[in-house]
Amino acid sequence: MTTAAPAPDATSVRTVQPWWRDAVVYQVYLRSFADSDGDGVGDLPGLTARLDHLVRLGVDGIWLNPCYPSPGADHGYDVADYTTVDAQYGGLPAFETFLAEAHRHGLKVLMDVVPNHCSAEHPWFAEAVAAEPGSPARDRFVFRDGRGPHGELPPNNWMSVFGGPAWTRVADGQWYLHSFDSSQPDFDWRRPEVAEHFENVLRLWFDRGVDGFRIDVAHMLFKRDGLPDWPDPAAYNAYQQNQPEVHEIYRRWRALADAYDRDLTLVGEIHVPSVADLADYLRPDELPQAFYFDLLAQGWDASGFAASIDRGLAQIAGAGATITWTLANHDVHRTVSRYGLVERDPAALVIPTRQRGRIDTALGEARARAALLLLLGLPGSVYLYQGEELGLPEWLDLPDELRQDPTWFRSGRAEHGRDGCRIPLPWTTGSPAFGFSTTPETWLPQPDWFARYAAENQWAQPDSTLRLHAEALRVRRELRGALPDALDWLTTGRTDVLAYRRGRLTCVVVFGDEPFSVPGEWGSFVCASAEPHADGTMPGPSAAWLLG
Ligand code: GLC
Ligand code: MG
C-alpha cells in the first residue's frame, strides 16, 4: 500500500536552508551584457538570449542593476518610475519574458531598489520643484533655505559622494540635498509617505515573481536630524548616513519579505565604518544579507585577506548571520587590474578600489583566478560581477572625451570614475562589437584588445579563466550542504600562503611568487587556478582546492 506524501506547507518549506545563504549570484550590468536591437545598449532580450552562458557557468541567480525608466544620468541609479521597466531595455513585457526564462532554468532573479534618491525627473520631484517652499510636495525631499544674508550659501557643508557640494539651488532660492549627482535628489525618509511608497514597490515586484532586491546605499536613507555641519566634510560624514532610524525600515522590509510563502532576500549595499556596524544591519529581524566590502577593499596580501575573513567570521557569522562575499562590482576597478597594479600613479586620486597606474595584467589575472577559489570556498554566499569570469581588465585608457560617469564631471575630471569596468562584454572575436551588438556604435566603446577575452573562445579553452569559473562552481555545487559553516586555518609555514579547511575541503592560496609544496595529508587536488609544477608543487600566485 502506498500513501501520498504530505503536501509541503509554508512551515515545512522554511525548515530547509533558504537558497540565498550559499547562493552564487551573477551581477548583470544590463547596458553592457548583450544588445538585441542594435541600439548599442544592452537589453533584456539580449540577456534572455544569452542565459545559456550563465546556466553553463553554473550560477544560482542574477542580480540586475536598475532597469527602471531613467534619464540615465547615473545609468539607472536615477529612477524616474519604480514600477516598470525602461523601454530601451525592452519594457515590462521583455522583463516578464526574461524572468520566466530565468526561472525555467532554475535561476533566481534579484532587482536593484534605489531608495535613497530618485531622478530629478521623477514626478514627485517635478511636483516638489513646482510647489511652494514648505509644501507637502517639497517635504518628500530635503529642501532647506540657504545660509548667508541672501540664502546664497548651501544649508550645510555636506559633500556629494561624487564630488562637490551635496546641495543644489532651485529658482525660488531654496536648496535640495543630493548625496550623489544633482540629478538624484535624496528622499526625506522621516515622511511616512516615502516609506509607504517603497513598501509598495517591493510588494509590486515580489508579486511579479522576483526573488529579492539588492538595496542601493542602504545605510544612507536617514540623515542626522537638524542636518548639522560635519567637522571634516571630505571625510566619512557620520551625519549623512548610518543613522539608527534606518534599522526600523529594514525590520519592516524583512517582515514584508518574510510574509511571502517563498524565500526572498534583501542584500544591502552598506558602507559603514566597521564590521560591527555592518553586523547591526544583519540582526535576525533585519536584512538577510549585506555585501562584505571589507574583503573587497584588501590589497593582494595574505595577512590582510586572513584578517578580513576572520573579522567577518567573528562579527557576522559569529552573530548568526550569513556573509555575502564579493570582490568586484560596477563601482570598483576590476580584480585583474586591482591585483595587477605594480606601480601606482602618484598623480591620480587615491580611491583605494580605483587606483591607477601600471598594470601587469598577466600577474593580475593569475592573482584574480586564485582569489576566485579563495572566495568560492568560503562559507556564505558569493556575488560575481559580469566580465570577471572572462578575466577582463579595467579599461583605464578609455579616452577622456568618452567618459560618462558623473563622478568624472563632478570631481572636475580628477577622479576617472567607473566607466572602465562597465565596457560592453566581448562574446566573440568578430565584428561588430565582439558579438555584443549588431552595431559597432556601442554606448561605451570597446578596446581592440577585448578580442583576447571573448567568451566563445574561452569556452573552447580548458585552461581559460571562464572554464576555471565553471569548474569551481561545479565542484562547489557538488559539495553544497556537505561542508560546515565554520573554517579552520591550517599552518603553512609561510606568511604568503593561506590555507583553510572546511570539512573535507582544503583551500590553499599562494599569494607570493614562490612555489608551495602541499602536505600530502591535506587531500588530493580537485580544482586549481594554475597547473601544478612537474614536481607537484603549486606555482605562485595560485590557489587550489583539495578534498580529504
Ligand atoms: C551605489 C551604486 C552606484 C551608484 C550610487 C548612487 O553606490 O552602486 O553605482 O552610483 O549608489 O545610486
Ligand atoms: Mg539594445
PDB file of N, CA, C and O and ligand atoms in Angstrom, residues 74 77 114 117 162 180 184 214 216-217 269 271 330-331 418 422, ligand 1:
ATOM      1  N   ASP A  74      22.975  58.643 -13.995  1.00  0.00           N
ATOM      2  CA  ASP A  74      23.850  57.707 -13.281  1.00  0.00           C
ATOM      3  C   ASP A  74      23.485  56.285 -13.733  1.00  0.00           C
ATOM      4  O   ASP A  74      23.463  55.348 -12.948  1.00  0.00           O
ATOM      5  N   TYR A  77      20.651  54.519 -11.770  1.00  0.00           N
ATOM      6  CA  TYR A  77      20.549  54.820 -10.338  1.00  0.00           C
ATOM      7  C   TYR A  77      19.850  56.157 -10.109  1.00  0.00           C
ATOM      8  O   TYR A  77      19.817  56.676  -9.008  1.00  0.00           O
ATOM      9  N   VAL A 114      16.421  51.435  -5.347  1.00  0.00           N
ATOM     10  CA  VAL A 114      17.207  52.648  -5.079  1.00  0.00           C
ATOM     11  C   VAL A 114      16.363  53.567  -4.197  1.00  0.00           C
ATOM     12  O   VAL A 114      15.633  54.428  -4.711  1.00  0.00           O
ATOM     13  N   HIS A 117      17.360  57.982  -3.123  1.00  0.00           N
ATOM     14  CA  HIS A 117      17.107  59.117  -4.003  1.00  0.00           C
ATOM     15  C   HIS A 117      16.374  58.628  -5.236  1.00  0.00           C
ATOM     16  O   HIS A 117      16.344  57.428  -5.499  1.00  0.00           O
ATOM     17  N   PHE A 162      29.910  61.927  -5.155  1.00  0.00           N
ATOM     18  CA  PHE A 162      30.531  62.063  -6.474  1.00  0.00           C
ATOM     19  C   PHE A 162      31.400  63.319  -6.589  1.00  0.00           C
ATOM     20  O   PHE A 162      31.914  63.614  -7.664  1.00  0.00           O
ATOM     21  N   PHE A 180      24.364  62.257  -4.049  1.00  0.00           N
ATOM     22  CA  PHE A 180      25.091  61.857  -5.262  1.00  0.00           C
ATOM     23  C   PHE A 180      25.001  63.006  -6.274  1.00  0.00           C
ATOM     24  O   PHE A 180      25.222  64.146  -5.915  1.00  0.00           O
ATOM     25  N   GLN A 184      19.953  63.505  -8.694  1.00  0.00           N
ATOM     26  CA  GLN A 184      19.494  62.423  -7.806  1.00  0.00           C
ATOM     27  C   GLN A 184      19.095  62.986  -6.433  1.00  0.00           C
ATOM     28  O   GLN A 184      19.829  62.812  -5.446  1.00  0.00           O
ATOM     29  N   ARG A 214      18.639  43.882  -4.304  1.00  0.00           N
ATOM     30  CA  ARG A 214      19.859  44.494  -3.793  1.00  0.00           C
ATOM     31  C   ARG A 214      19.439  45.921  -3.455  1.00  0.00           C
ATOM     32  O   ARG A 214      18.712  46.562  -4.227  1.00  0.00           O
ATOM     33  N   ASP A 216      20.304  49.698  -2.853  1.00  0.00           N
ATOM     34  CA  ASP A 216      21.324  50.703  -3.140  1.00  0.00           C
ATOM     35  C   ASP A 216      21.574  51.579  -1.910  1.00  0.00           C
ATOM     36  O   ASP A 216      20.618  52.030  -1.264  1.00  0.00           O
ATOM     37  N   VAL A 217      22.839  51.839  -1.622  1.00  0.00           N
ATOM     38  CA  VAL A 217      23.270  52.635  -0.452  1.00  0.00           C
ATOM     39  C   VAL A 217      22.272  52.553   0.719  1.00  0.00           C
ATOM     40  O   VAL A 217      21.749  53.560   1.198  1.00  0.00           O
ATOM     41  N   GLU A 269      23.628  47.149   0.117  1.00  0.00           N
ATOM     42  CA  GLU A 269      24.915  47.764  -0.215  1.00  0.00           C
ATOM     43  C   GLU A 269      25.172  48.764   0.896  1.00  0.00           C
ATOM     44  O   GLU A 269      24.525  49.817   0.960  1.00  0.00           O
ATOM     45  N   HIS A 271      28.012  50.803   3.280  1.00  0.00           N
ATOM     46  CA  HIS A 271      29.388  51.233   3.562  1.00  0.00           C
ATOM     47  C   HIS A 271      29.372  51.942   4.906  1.00  0.00           C
ATOM     48  O   HIS A 271      28.873  53.062   5.011  1.00  0.00           O
ATOM     49  N   HIS A 330      30.161  47.037 -10.207  1.00  0.00           N
ATOM     50  CA  HIS A 330      30.197  48.083 -11.224  1.00  0.00           C
ATOM     51  C   HIS A 330      30.735  49.417 -10.698  1.00  0.00           C
ATOM     52  O   HIS A 330      30.680  50.415 -11.419  1.00  0.00           O
ATOM     53  N   ASP A 331      31.200  49.444  -9.462  1.00  0.00           N
ATOM     54  CA  ASP A 331      31.709  50.697  -8.879  1.00  0.00           C
ATOM     55  C   ASP A 331      33.212  50.680  -8.626  1.00  0.00           C
ATOM     56  O   ASP A 331      33.768  51.701  -8.202  1.00  0.00           O
ATOM     57  N   ARG A 418      34.013  55.203 -13.067  1.00  0.00           N
ATOM     58  CA  ARG A 418      33.727  53.770 -13.104  1.00  0.00           C
ATOM     59  C   ARG A 418      33.404  53.229 -14.486  1.00  0.00           C
ATOM     60  O   ARG A 418      33.014  52.078 -14.626  1.00  0.00           O
ATOM     61  N   ARG A 422      32.676  48.983 -16.930  1.00  0.00           N
ATOM     62  CA  ARG A 422      31.304  48.862 -17.466  1.00  0.00           C
ATOM     63  C   ARG A 422      31.289  48.727 -18.983  1.00  0.00           C
ATOM     64  O   ARG A 422      30.276  48.987 -19.631  1.00  0.00           O
TER      65      ARG A 422
HETATM   66  C1  GLC B   1      25.548  52.877  -5.332  1.00  0.00           C
HETATM   67  C2  GLC B   1      25.669  52.269  -6.704  1.00  0.00           C
HETATM   68  C3  GLC B   1      26.354  53.250  -7.604  1.00  0.00           C
HETATM   69  C4  GLC B   1      25.502  54.487  -7.687  1.00  0.00           C
HETATM   70  C5  GLC B   1      25.222  55.063  -6.298  1.00  0.00           C
HETATM   71  C6  GLC B   1      24.126  56.074  -6.315  1.00  0.00           C
HETATM   72  O1  GLC B   1      26.775  53.061  -4.733  1.00  0.00           O
HETATM   73  O2  GLC B   1      26.319  51.036  -6.642  1.00  0.00           O
HETATM   74  O3  GLC B   1      26.591  52.726  -8.873  1.00  0.00           O
HETATM   75  O4  GLC B   1      26.145  55.452  -8.457  1.00  0.00           O
HETATM   76  O5  GLC B   1      24.827  54.070  -5.389  1.00  0.00           O
HETATM   77  O6  GLC B   1      22.889  55.448  -6.556  1.00  0.00           O
END
